[in-house]
Tab-separated table of C-alpha atoms in Angstrom:
chain	number	residue	atom	x	y	z
A	1	UNK	CA	30.109	17.685	15.896
A	2	UNK	CA	32.298	15.930	18.491
A	3	UNK	CA	29.877	13.004	18.431
A	4	UNK	CA	30.142	12.866	14.617
A	5	UNK	CA	33.935	12.745	14.516
A	6	UNK	CA	34.022	10.328	17.459
A	7	UNK	CA	31.719	8.003	15.552
A	8	UNK	CA	33.878	8.312	12.443
A	9	UNK	CA	36.985	7.376	14.480
A	10	UNK	CA	35.305	4.259	15.924
A	11	UNK	CA	34.076	3.138	12.509
A	12	UNK	CA	37.548	3.747	11.046
A	13	UNK	CA	39.145	1.461	13.655
A	14	UNK	CA	36.572	-1.221	12.858
A	15	UNK	CA	37.214	-0.849	9.118
A	16	UNK	CA	40.996	-1.158	9.612
A	17	UNK	CA	40.432	-4.246	11.756
A	18	UNK	CA	38.500	-5.845	8.910
A	19	UNK	CA	41.544	-5.331	6.659
A	20	UNK	CA	44.055	-6.894	9.096
A	21	UNK	CA	41.746	-9.706	10.245
A	22	UNK	CA	41.948	-11.776	7.019
A	23	UNK	CA	45.763	-11.532	7.104
A	24	UNK	CA	45.905	-12.796	10.691
A	25	UNK	CA	43.471	-15.605	9.916
A	26	UNK	CA	45.504	-16.662	6.874
A	27	UNK	CA	48.678	-16.743	8.954
A	28	UNK	CA	47.058	-19.045	11.504
A	29	UNK	CA	45.659	-21.355	8.843
A	30	UNK	CA	49.051	-21.755	7.171
A	31	UNK	CA	50.721	-22.516	10.518
A	32	UNK	CA	48.114	-25.141	11.407
A	33	UNK	CA	48.262	-26.772	7.986
A	34	UNK	CA	52.099	-26.825	8.038
A	35	UNK	CA	52.122	-28.417	11.484
A	36	UNK	CA	49.658	-31.083	10.403
A	37	UNK	CA	51.674	-31.912	7.261
A	38	UNK	CA	54.977	-32.151	9.133
A	39	UNK	CA	53.439	-34.383	11.819
A	40	UNK	CA	52.008	-36.724	9.182
A	41	UNK	CA	55.427	-37.018	7.522
A	42	UNK	CA	57.101	-37.900	10.852
A	43	UNK	CA	54.544	-40.634	11.509
A	44	UNK	CA	55.102	-42.188	8.058
A	45	UNK	CA	58.894	-42.170	8.562
A	46	UNK	CA	58.440	-43.808	11.998
A	47	UNK	CA	56.301	-46.564	10.498
A	48	UNK	CA	58.812	-47.265	7.697
A	49	UNK	CA	61.772	-47.568	10.104
A	50	UNK	CA	59.787	-49.705	12.546
A	51	UNK	CA	58.862	-52.030	9.673
A	52	UNK	CA	62.568	-52.281	8.743
A	53	UNK	CA	63.490	-53.199	12.318
A	54	UNK	CA	60.794	-55.880	12.434
A	55	UNK	CA	62.094	-57.359	9.160
A	56	UNK	CA	65.660	-57.424	10.522
A	57	UNK	CA	64.437	-59.153	13.683
A	58	UNK	CA	62.495	-61.736	11.669
A	59	UNK	CA	65.593	-62.418	9.542
A	60	UNK	CA	67.615	-63.072	12.692
A	61	UNK	CA	69.861	-60.071	12.227
A	62	UNK	CA	68.580	-58.443	15.484
A	63	UNK	CA	68.024	-60.039	18.846
A	64	UNK	CA	65.166	-59.016	21.114
A	65	UNK	CA	67.254	-56.689	23.259
A	66	UNK	CA	68.612	-54.672	20.290
A	67	UNK	CA	65.131	-54.554	18.691
A	68	UNK	CA	63.564	-53.056	21.836
A	69	UNK	CA	66.384	-50.546	22.197
A	70	UNK	CA	66.129	-49.313	18.584
A	71	UNK	CA	62.321	-49.224	18.710
A	72	UNK	CA	62.441	-47.122	21.887
A	73	UNK	CA	64.846	-44.727	20.162
A	74	UNK	CA	62.462	-44.364	17.181
A	75	UNK	CA	59.521	-43.595	19.482
A	76	UNK	CA	61.583	-40.993	21.357
A	77	UNK	CA	62.553	-39.281	18.092
A	78	UNK	CA	58.909	-39.254	16.885
A	79	UNK	CA	57.741	-37.621	20.106
A	80	UNK	CA	60.495	-35.021	19.892
A	81	UNK	CA	59.586	-34.162	16.279
A	82	UNK	CA	55.907	-33.717	17.141
A	83	UNK	CA	56.717	-31.286	19.972
A	84	UNK	CA	58.973	-29.185	17.716
A	85	UNK	CA	56.500	-28.989	14.805
A	86	UNK	CA	54.484	-26.038	16.214
A	87	UNK	CA	57.568	-23.875	16.753
A	88	UNK	CA	59.875	-24.866	13.876
A	89	UNK	CA	57.738	-25.902	10.948
A	90	UNK	CA	55.655	-23.926	8.385
A	91	UNK	CA	55.642	-20.418	9.933
A	92	UNK	CA	54.235	-17.550	7.767
A	93	UNK	CA	56.864	-14.821	7.505
A	94	UNK	CA	55.577	-11.231	7.961
A	95	UNK	CA	57.921	-9.340	5.656
A	96	UNK	CA	58.347	-5.527	5.565
A	97	UNK	CA	56.767	-5.359	2.110
A	98	UNK	CA	53.703	-7.308	3.282
A	99	UNK	CA	53.282	-5.125	6.376
A	100	UNK	CA	53.568	-1.879	4.350
A	101	UNK	CA	51.032	-3.096	1.775
A	102	UNK	CA	48.456	-4.099	4.373
A	103	UNK	CA	48.946	-0.844	6.345
A	104	UNK	CA	48.526	1.339	3.241
A	105	UNK	CA	45.369	-0.558	2.295
A	106	UNK	CA	43.975	-0.075	5.787
A	107	UNK	CA	44.731	3.671	5.817
A	108	UNK	CA	43.132	4.076	2.382
A	109	UNK	CA	39.700	3.239	3.834
A	110	UNK	CA	39.322	6.261	6.206
A	111	UNK	CA	41.042	8.619	3.745
A	112	UNK	CA	38.681	7.661	0.912
A	113	UNK	CA	35.683	7.825	3.248
A	114	UNK	CA	36.519	11.348	4.465
A	115	UNK	CA	37.143	12.466	0.900
A	116	UNK	CA	33.746	11.223	-0.258
A	117	UNK	CA	32.026	12.774	2.770
A	118	UNK	CA	33.607	16.165	2.062
A	119	UNK	CA	32.060	16.088	-1.431
A	120	UNK	CA	28.687	14.404	-0.831
A	121	UNK	CA	28.223	14.822	2.926
A	122	UNK	CA	26.057	17.393	4.770
A	123	UNK	CA	28.269	18.302	7.708
A	124	UNK	CA	27.234	21.964	7.512
A	125	UNK	CA	23.543	21.066	7.719
A	126	UNK	CA	24.277	18.685	10.581
A	127	UNK	CA	26.107	21.431	12.443
A	128	UNK	CA	23.106	23.747	12.024
A	129	UNK	CA	20.720	21.063	13.211
A	130	UNK	CA	22.860	20.228	16.260
A	131	UNK	CA	23.221	23.846	17.339
A	132	UNK	CA	19.642	24.909	16.658
A	133	UNK	CA	17.412	24.712	19.745
A	134	UNK	CA	14.319	22.565	19.469
A	135	UNK	CA	12.161	25.459	20.617
A	136	UNK	CA	13.958	28.821	20.667
A	137	UNK	CA	10.944	30.421	22.364
A	138	UNK	CA	10.611	27.882	25.216
A	139	UNK	CA	7.004	27.050	24.401
A	140	UNK	CA	5.847	30.680	24.423
A	141	UNK	CA	4.240	32.440	21.479
A	142	UNK	CA	6.880	34.792	20.060
A	143	UNK	CA	6.272	38.395	19.178
A	144	UNK	CA	6.734	39.474	15.572
A	145	UNK	CA	10.066	41.053	16.458
A	146	UNK	CA	11.265	37.827	18.125
A	147	UNK	CA	10.169	35.732	15.160
A	148	UNK	CA	11.952	38.047	12.721
A	149	UNK	CA	15.126	37.987	14.846
A	150	UNK	CA	15.049	34.177	14.947
A	151	UNK	CA	14.551	33.987	11.174
A	152	UNK	CA	17.470	36.389	10.636
A	153	UNK	CA	19.643	34.181	12.844
A	154	UNK	CA	18.683	31.034	10.942
A	155	UNK	CA	19.439	32.683	7.597
A	156	UNK	CA	22.890	33.660	8.859
A	157	UNK	CA	23.582	29.972	9.482
A	158	UNK	CA	21.893	28.816	6.265
A	159	UNK	CA	21.952	31.720	3.773
A	160	UNK	CA	21.149	29.575	0.711
A	161	UNK	CA	17.474	29.313	1.615
A	162	UNK	CA	15.261	31.242	-0.845
A	163	UNK	CA	12.037	30.334	0.994
A	164	UNK	CA	13.417	31.781	4.221
A	165	UNK	CA	14.546	34.960	2.469
A	166	UNK	CA	11.117	35.350	0.853
A	167	UNK	CA	9.363	35.084	4.220
A	168	UNK	CA	11.780	37.570	5.769
A	169	UNK	CA	11.536	40.010	2.843
A	170	UNK	CA	7.733	40.056	2.802
A	171	UNK	CA	7.752	40.586	6.575
A	172	UNK	CA	10.133	43.524	6.145
A	173	UNK	CA	7.742	45.001	3.567
A	174	UNK	CA	4.761	44.644	5.924
A	175	UNK	CA	6.808	46.422	8.614
A	176	UNK	CA	7.682	49.276	6.286
A	177	UNK	CA	11.365	48.264	6.171
A	178	UNK	CA	11.480	48.649	2.416
A	179	UNK	CA	15.251	48.918	1.915
A	180	UNK	CA	15.811	45.688	3.847
A	181	UNK	CA	12.971	44.055	1.929
A	182	UNK	CA	14.629	45.060	-1.344
A	183	UNK	CA	17.916	43.495	-0.215
A	184	UNK	CA	16.066	40.304	0.668
A	185	UNK	CA	14.384	40.052	-2.743
A	186	UNK	CA	17.739	40.725	-4.386
A	187	UNK	CA	19.211	37.817	-2.426
A	188	UNK	CA	16.374	35.543	-3.581
A	189	UNK	CA	17.082	36.423	-7.223
A	190	UNK	CA	20.723	35.419	-6.693
A	191	UNK	CA	19.604	32.007	-5.416
A	192	UNK	CA	16.732	31.233	-7.804
A	193	UNK	CA	17.462	29.846	-11.288
A	194	UNK	CA	16.218	32.142	-14.041
A	195	UNK	CA	13.802	29.464	-15.289
A	196	UNK	CA	12.101	29.038	-11.898
A	197	UNK	CA	8.312	29.653	-12.008
A	198	UNK	CA	8.618	32.290	-9.256
A	199	UNK	CA	11.459	34.205	-10.905
A	200	UNK	CA	9.324	36.837	-12.705
A	201	UNK	CA	7.128	37.412	-9.643
A	202	UNK	CA	10.129	37.936	-7.361
A	203	UNK	CA	11.559	40.405	-9.895
A	204	UNK	CA	8.281	42.329	-9.716
A	205	UNK	CA	8.338	42.352	-5.914
A	206	UNK	CA	11.948	43.525	-5.989
A	207	UNK	CA	10.846	46.433	-8.210
A	208	UNK	CA	8.033	47.232	-5.777
A	209	UNK	CA	10.415	47.185	-2.792
A	210	UNK	CA	12.774	49.564	-4.613
A	211	UNK	CA	9.783	51.783	-5.424
A	212	UNK	CA	8.682	52.114	-1.794
A	213	UNK	CA	12.291	52.483	-0.593
A	214	UNK	CA	12.581	55.474	-2.955
A	215	UNK	CA	9.580	57.188	-1.288
A	216	UNK	CA	7.107	55.818	-3.851
A	217	UNK	CA	8.927	57.232	-6.872
A	218	UNK	CA	9.797	55.556	-10.161
A	219	UNK	CA	13.561	56.052	-10.150
A	220	UNK	CA	15.903	54.878	-12.884
A	221	UNK	CA	16.674	51.790	-10.801
A	222	UNK	CA	12.977	51.027	-10.347
A	223	UNK	CA	12.315	51.595	-14.047
A	224	UNK	CA	15.124	49.229	-15.031
A	225	UNK	CA	13.758	46.543	-12.709
A	226	UNK	CA	10.219	46.961	-14.088
A	227	UNK	CA	11.507	46.620	-17.643
A	228	UNK	CA	13.486	43.525	-16.689
A	229	UNK	CA	10.409	41.978	-15.061
A	230	UNK	CA	8.096	42.600	-18.016
A	231	UNK	CA	10.721	41.278	-20.418
A	232	UNK	CA	10.485	37.978	-18.518
A	233	UNK	CA	6.687	38.035	-18.052
A	234	UNK	CA	4.670	40.770	-19.873
A	235	UNK	CA	1.629	40.140	-17.635
A	236	UNK	CA	3.453	40.259	-14.281
A	237	UNK	CA	0.924	41.851	-11.907
A	238	UNK	CA	3.182	43.850	-9.591
A	239	UNK	CA	5.159	45.511	-12.392
A	240	UNK	CA	1.952	46.449	-14.242
A	241	UNK	CA	0.559	47.842	-11.002
A	242	UNK	CA	3.607	50.103	-10.604
A	243	UNK	CA	3.227	51.391	-14.160
A	244	UNK	CA	-0.429	52.109	-13.393
A	245	UNK	CA	0.584	54.133	-10.320
A	246	UNK	CA	3.077	56.141	-12.374
A	247	UNK	CA	0.481	56.854	-15.092
A	248	UNK	CA	-2.150	57.837	-12.508
A	249	UNK	CA	0.227	60.301	-10.818
A	250	UNK	CA	0.896	61.850	-14.216
A	251	UNK	CA	-2.918	62.108	-14.651
A	252	UNK	CA	-2.781	59.755	-17.605
A	253	UNK	CA	-5.896	57.991	-16.336
A	254	UNK	CA	-6.549	56.029	-19.518
A	255	UNK	CA	-3.071	54.435	-19.379
A	256	UNK	CA	-3.419	53.813	-15.645
A	257	UNK	CA	-6.770	52.085	-16.144
A	258	UNK	CA	-5.345	49.941	-18.953
A	259	UNK	CA	-2.318	48.832	-16.897
A	260	UNK	CA	-4.514	47.970	-13.908
A	261	UNK	CA	-7.142	46.172	-15.993
A	262	UNK	CA	-4.447	44.022	-17.623
A	263	UNK	CA	-3.115	43.101	-14.176
A	264	UNK	CA	-6.640	42.568	-12.786
A	265	UNK	CA	-7.432	39.907	-15.376
A	266	UNK	CA	-4.643	37.766	-13.924
A	267	UNK	CA	-5.058	38.654	-10.239
A	268	UNK	CA	-7.156	37.179	-7.452
A	269	UNK	CA	-8.031	37.729	-3.824
A	270	UNK	CA	-6.923	40.918	-2.071
A	271	UNK	CA	-4.629	41.859	-4.964
A	272	UNK	CA	-7.541	41.741	-7.401
A	273	UNK	CA	-9.700	43.898	-5.134
A	274	UNK	CA	-6.911	46.476	-4.802
A	275	UNK	CA	-6.510	46.649	-8.581
A	276	UNK	CA	-10.277	46.843	-9.036
A	277	UNK	CA	-10.328	49.853	-6.688
A	278	UNK	CA	-7.618	51.532	-8.765
A	279	UNK	CA	-9.558	50.943	-11.972
A	280	UNK	CA	-12.650	52.546	-10.404
A	281	UNK	CA	-10.656	55.637	-9.400
A	282	UNK	CA	-9.178	56.005	-12.888
A	283	UNK	CA	-12.633	55.531	-14.441
A	284	UNK	CA	-14.175	58.140	-12.141
A	285	UNK	CA	-11.444	60.638	-13.049
A	286	UNK	CA	-12.141	60.123	-16.748
A	287	UNK	CA	-15.871	60.574	-16.188
A	288	UNK	CA	-15.144	63.767	-14.241
A	289	UNK	CA	-13.231	65.050	-17.264
A	290	UNK	CA	-16.353	64.507	-19.341
A	291	UNK	CA	-15.039	61.527	-21.229
A	292	UNK	CA	-17.260	58.641	-22.265
A	293	UNK	CA	-16.136	55.491	-20.476
A	294	UNK	CA	-17.693	52.199	-21.650
A	295	UNK	CA	-18.899	49.619	-19.168
A	296	UNK	CA	-16.046	47.673	-17.606
A	297	UNK	CA	-17.128	44.050	-17.007
A	298	UNK	CA	-14.284	43.521	-14.520
A	299	UNK	CA	-15.882	46.100	-12.215
A	300	UNK	CA	-19.251	44.428	-12.121
A	301	UNK	CA	-19.922	42.564	-8.904
A	302	UNK	CA	-19.784	38.815	-9.400
A	303	UNK	CA	-22.993	37.187	-8.167
A	304	UNK	CA	-25.627	34.656	-9.146
A	305	UNK	CA	-29.261	34.982	-8.018
A	306	UNK	CA	-31.234	31.744	-7.778
A	307	UNK	CA	-34.838	30.856	-7.054
A	308	UNK	CA	-34.520	27.398	-5.468
A	309	UNK	CA	-37.500	25.057	-5.261
A	310	UNK	CA	-38.296	21.338	-5.069
A	311	UNK	CA	-40.112	19.412	-7.778
A	312	UNK	CA	-43.649	18.476	-6.623
A	313	UNK	CA	-42.953	14.813	-7.366
A	314	UNK	CA	-40.263	14.656	-4.640
A	315	UNK	CA	-42.025	16.516	-1.830
A	316	UNK	CA	-43.312	13.338	-0.206
A	317	UNK	CA	-39.788	11.843	-0.144
A	318	UNK	CA	-38.232	14.501	2.090
A	319	UNK	CA	-38.662	15.929	5.576
A	320	UNK	CA	-38.601	19.617	6.550
A	321	UNK	CA	-35.375	19.253	8.573
A	322	UNK	CA	-33.248	17.718	5.832
A	323	UNK	CA	-30.267	19.795	4.669
A	324	UNK	CA	-29.896	21.466	1.271
A	325	UNK	CA	-26.461	22.475	-0.049
A	326	UNK	CA	-26.387	25.131	-2.764
A	327	UNK	CA	-23.053	25.358	-4.639
A	328	UNK	CA	-21.474	27.402	-7.407
A	329	UNK	CA	-18.456	25.749	-9.022
A	330	UNK	CA	-16.288	26.541	-11.993
A	331	UNK	CA	-17.618	24.678	-15.028
A	332	UNK	CA	-15.946	21.273	-14.908
A	333	UNK	CA	-14.382	22.070	-11.525
A	334	UNK	CA	-14.797	20.405	-8.151
A	335	UNK	CA	-14.017	23.137	-5.600
A	336	UNK	CA	-17.028	25.292	-4.599
A	337	UNK	CA	-16.513	28.995	-5.291
A	338	UNK	CA	-19.551	29.911	-3.194
A	339	UNK	CA	-21.847	27.860	-1.011
A	340	UNK	CA	-24.855	28.238	1.263
A	341	UNK	CA	-26.672	25.762	3.534
A	342	UNK	CA	-30.478	25.618	3.765
A	343	UNK	CA	-33.238	23.303	4.982
A	344	UNK	CA	-36.116	21.800	3.047
A	345	UNK	CA	-38.486	23.883	5.170
A	346	UNK	CA	-36.922	27.047	3.621
A	347	UNK	CA	-38.209	26.169	0.132
A	348	UNK	CA	-39.094	27.870	-2.063
A	349	UNK	CA	-36.489	30.587	-1.455
A	350	UNK	CA	-34.237	33.058	-3.238
A	351	UNK	CA	-30.455	32.737	-2.830
A	352	UNK	CA	-27.733	35.166	-3.928
A	353	UNK	CA	-24.284	33.585	-4.311
A	354	UNK	CA	-21.373	36.046	-4.283
A	355	UNK	CA	-17.770	36.431	-3.117
A	356	UNK	CA	-18.815	36.780	0.526
A	357	UNK	CA	-19.854	33.108	0.451
A	358	UNK	CA	-16.465	31.855	-0.772
A	359	UNK	CA	-15.039	28.861	1.075
A	360	UNK	CA	-11.528	30.111	0.237
A	361	UNK	CA	-10.818	33.885	-0.036
A	362	UNK	CA	-8.399	33.166	-2.880
A	363	UNK	CA	-10.962	31.195	-4.916
A	364	UNK	CA	-14.104	33.244	-5.519
A	365	UNK	CA	-16.812	33.823	-8.118
A	366	UNK	CA	-14.889	36.881	-9.309
A	367	UNK	CA	-12.033	34.665	-10.425
A	368	UNK	CA	-14.076	33.009	-13.223
A	369	UNK	CA	-16.462	34.070	-15.983
A	370	UNK	CA	-18.917	31.183	-15.803
A	371	UNK	CA	-20.030	28.643	-13.213
A	372	UNK	CA	-22.370	25.725	-12.772
A	373	UNK	CA	-24.845	26.024	-9.913
A	374	UNK	CA	-26.516	23.162	-8.110
A	375	UNK	CA	-28.776	22.481	-5.141
A	376	UNK	CA	-28.776	19.087	-3.433
A	377	UNK	CA	-30.861	17.640	-0.618
A	378	UNK	CA	-28.452	15.475	1.367
A	379	UNK	CA	-29.996	12.386	2.952
A	380	UNK	CA	-26.852	11.929	5.085
A	381	UNK	CA	-26.455	15.634	5.983
A	382	UNK	CA	-22.981	15.553	4.342
A	383	UNK	CA	-21.664	17.910	1.622
A	384	UNK	CA	-20.418	14.975	-0.488
A	385	UNK	CA	-23.025	13.596	-2.875
A	386	UNK	CA	-24.267	10.105	-2.099
A	387	UNK	CA	-26.603	7.693	-3.825
A	388	UNK	CA	-30.225	8.652	-3.287
A	389	UNK	CA	-29.635	12.394	-2.778
A	390	UNK	CA	-31.973	14.726	-4.689
A	391	UNK	CA	-30.496	17.527	-6.772
A	392	UNK	CA	-30.899	20.115	-9.517
A	393	UNK	CA	-28.242	21.795	-11.682
A	394	UNK	CA	-27.819	24.673	-14.176
A	395	UNK	CA	-24.705	25.118	-16.331
A	396	UNK	CA	-23.177	27.342	-17.571
A	397	UNK	CA	-24.150	30.536	-15.761
A	398	UNK	CA	-22.423	33.913	-16.213
A	399	UNK	CA	-21.288	35.443	-12.920
A	400	UNK	CA	-21.597	39.073	-14.104
A	401	UNK	CA	-24.386	40.962	-15.805
A	402	UNK	CA	-27.238	38.709	-14.709
A	403	UNK	CA	-30.332	40.636	-13.684
A	404	UNK	CA	-33.188	38.190	-13.135
A	405	UNK	CA	-33.144	35.197	-10.751
A	406	UNK	CA	-32.518	31.792	-12.324
A	407	UNK	CA	-35.007	29.043	-11.495
A	408	UNK	CA	-33.156	26.087	-9.958
A	409	UNK	CA	-35.468	23.110	-9.403
A	410	UNK	CA	-34.406	20.000	-7.493
A	411	UNK	CA	-35.763	17.293	-9.770
A	412	UNK	CA	-33.114	14.546	-10.117
A	413	UNK	CA	-31.799	11.637	-8.047
A	414	UNK	CA	-28.115	10.818	-7.536
A	415	UNK	CA	-27.574	7.350	-8.987
């Protein structure tokens, strides 16, 4: 910060100089102009008197000796007046009122600048940046404990950072430090506006942290937080999951299954698989009680079975080593939900696309109800379609409940 204030001081001096500089320049201009005007007047007076002396001489009123003497006197007076002009004529007077006005104007510049900086400036952020080491771990990979300690230190310097608090809180939860995680989520809720997209989710995670901190019990505090979360978002996954746990522990398996199914329909990835496991347990308990449980589509494994082959009319246009990409995408989508790579020599062949072939664990076949499937022989060996590639497509295809393989024939050309 010393460098900052030093820079401000230097700039302030320069700004003050810009205020005084026009005044000094004006003073010099006035002095020069006054001197020039006074000198011009003296020359005109000299010429008039010399003309008078010449007229008197021509009229015979002055002899040559007196004329020379008076002319010499005029020249001496002119020279004397010119020398005194710079020191006696036309000086700009620096009055007390003028000096006070200019000084106040000059001091107003740094005062106004500091005032504006205090309102709109980022001195606190600059201080953090200046005091934060470029690499607190000296190029070494930190342990989890070191990383958490560093994050805690940074949040002490910059506490109004909801992203930092979220990272720290989720780390606390993974470490089993549930009370500290709850405090972190509470801090996030104080920083986030109530209309933020993440607000309901953070409320649900706060309820979950309170739940685990209370030894996995639905206390009054946890209940109040669950109610608050569902009032904001009735389909919030974490809050519904907690209600499912409570119902399951009370052996109300039907309610537990309903809570978890509702959450499962909006979940994905690892969260969806965890909820799906809970639904299975609740279903099995109901079956063990002798109750009739209808089929649950959400529990069916998402997969598509294809019989891939090449149209006879294209067999002479390809070579055995050319690559075939088989994709399943959401109908109208662009990101593959499952993919497999084959060669022309593999045809005809049967392919089963499922969640294990996902390119992104968070975007799988299980996350949609229908897909479009395609197989494409790539002439350039690249996944992106190019002119001249051969392909076949089927759409739409249900990802659950399909029994028989679907025949996918490569019989078109990319135009």
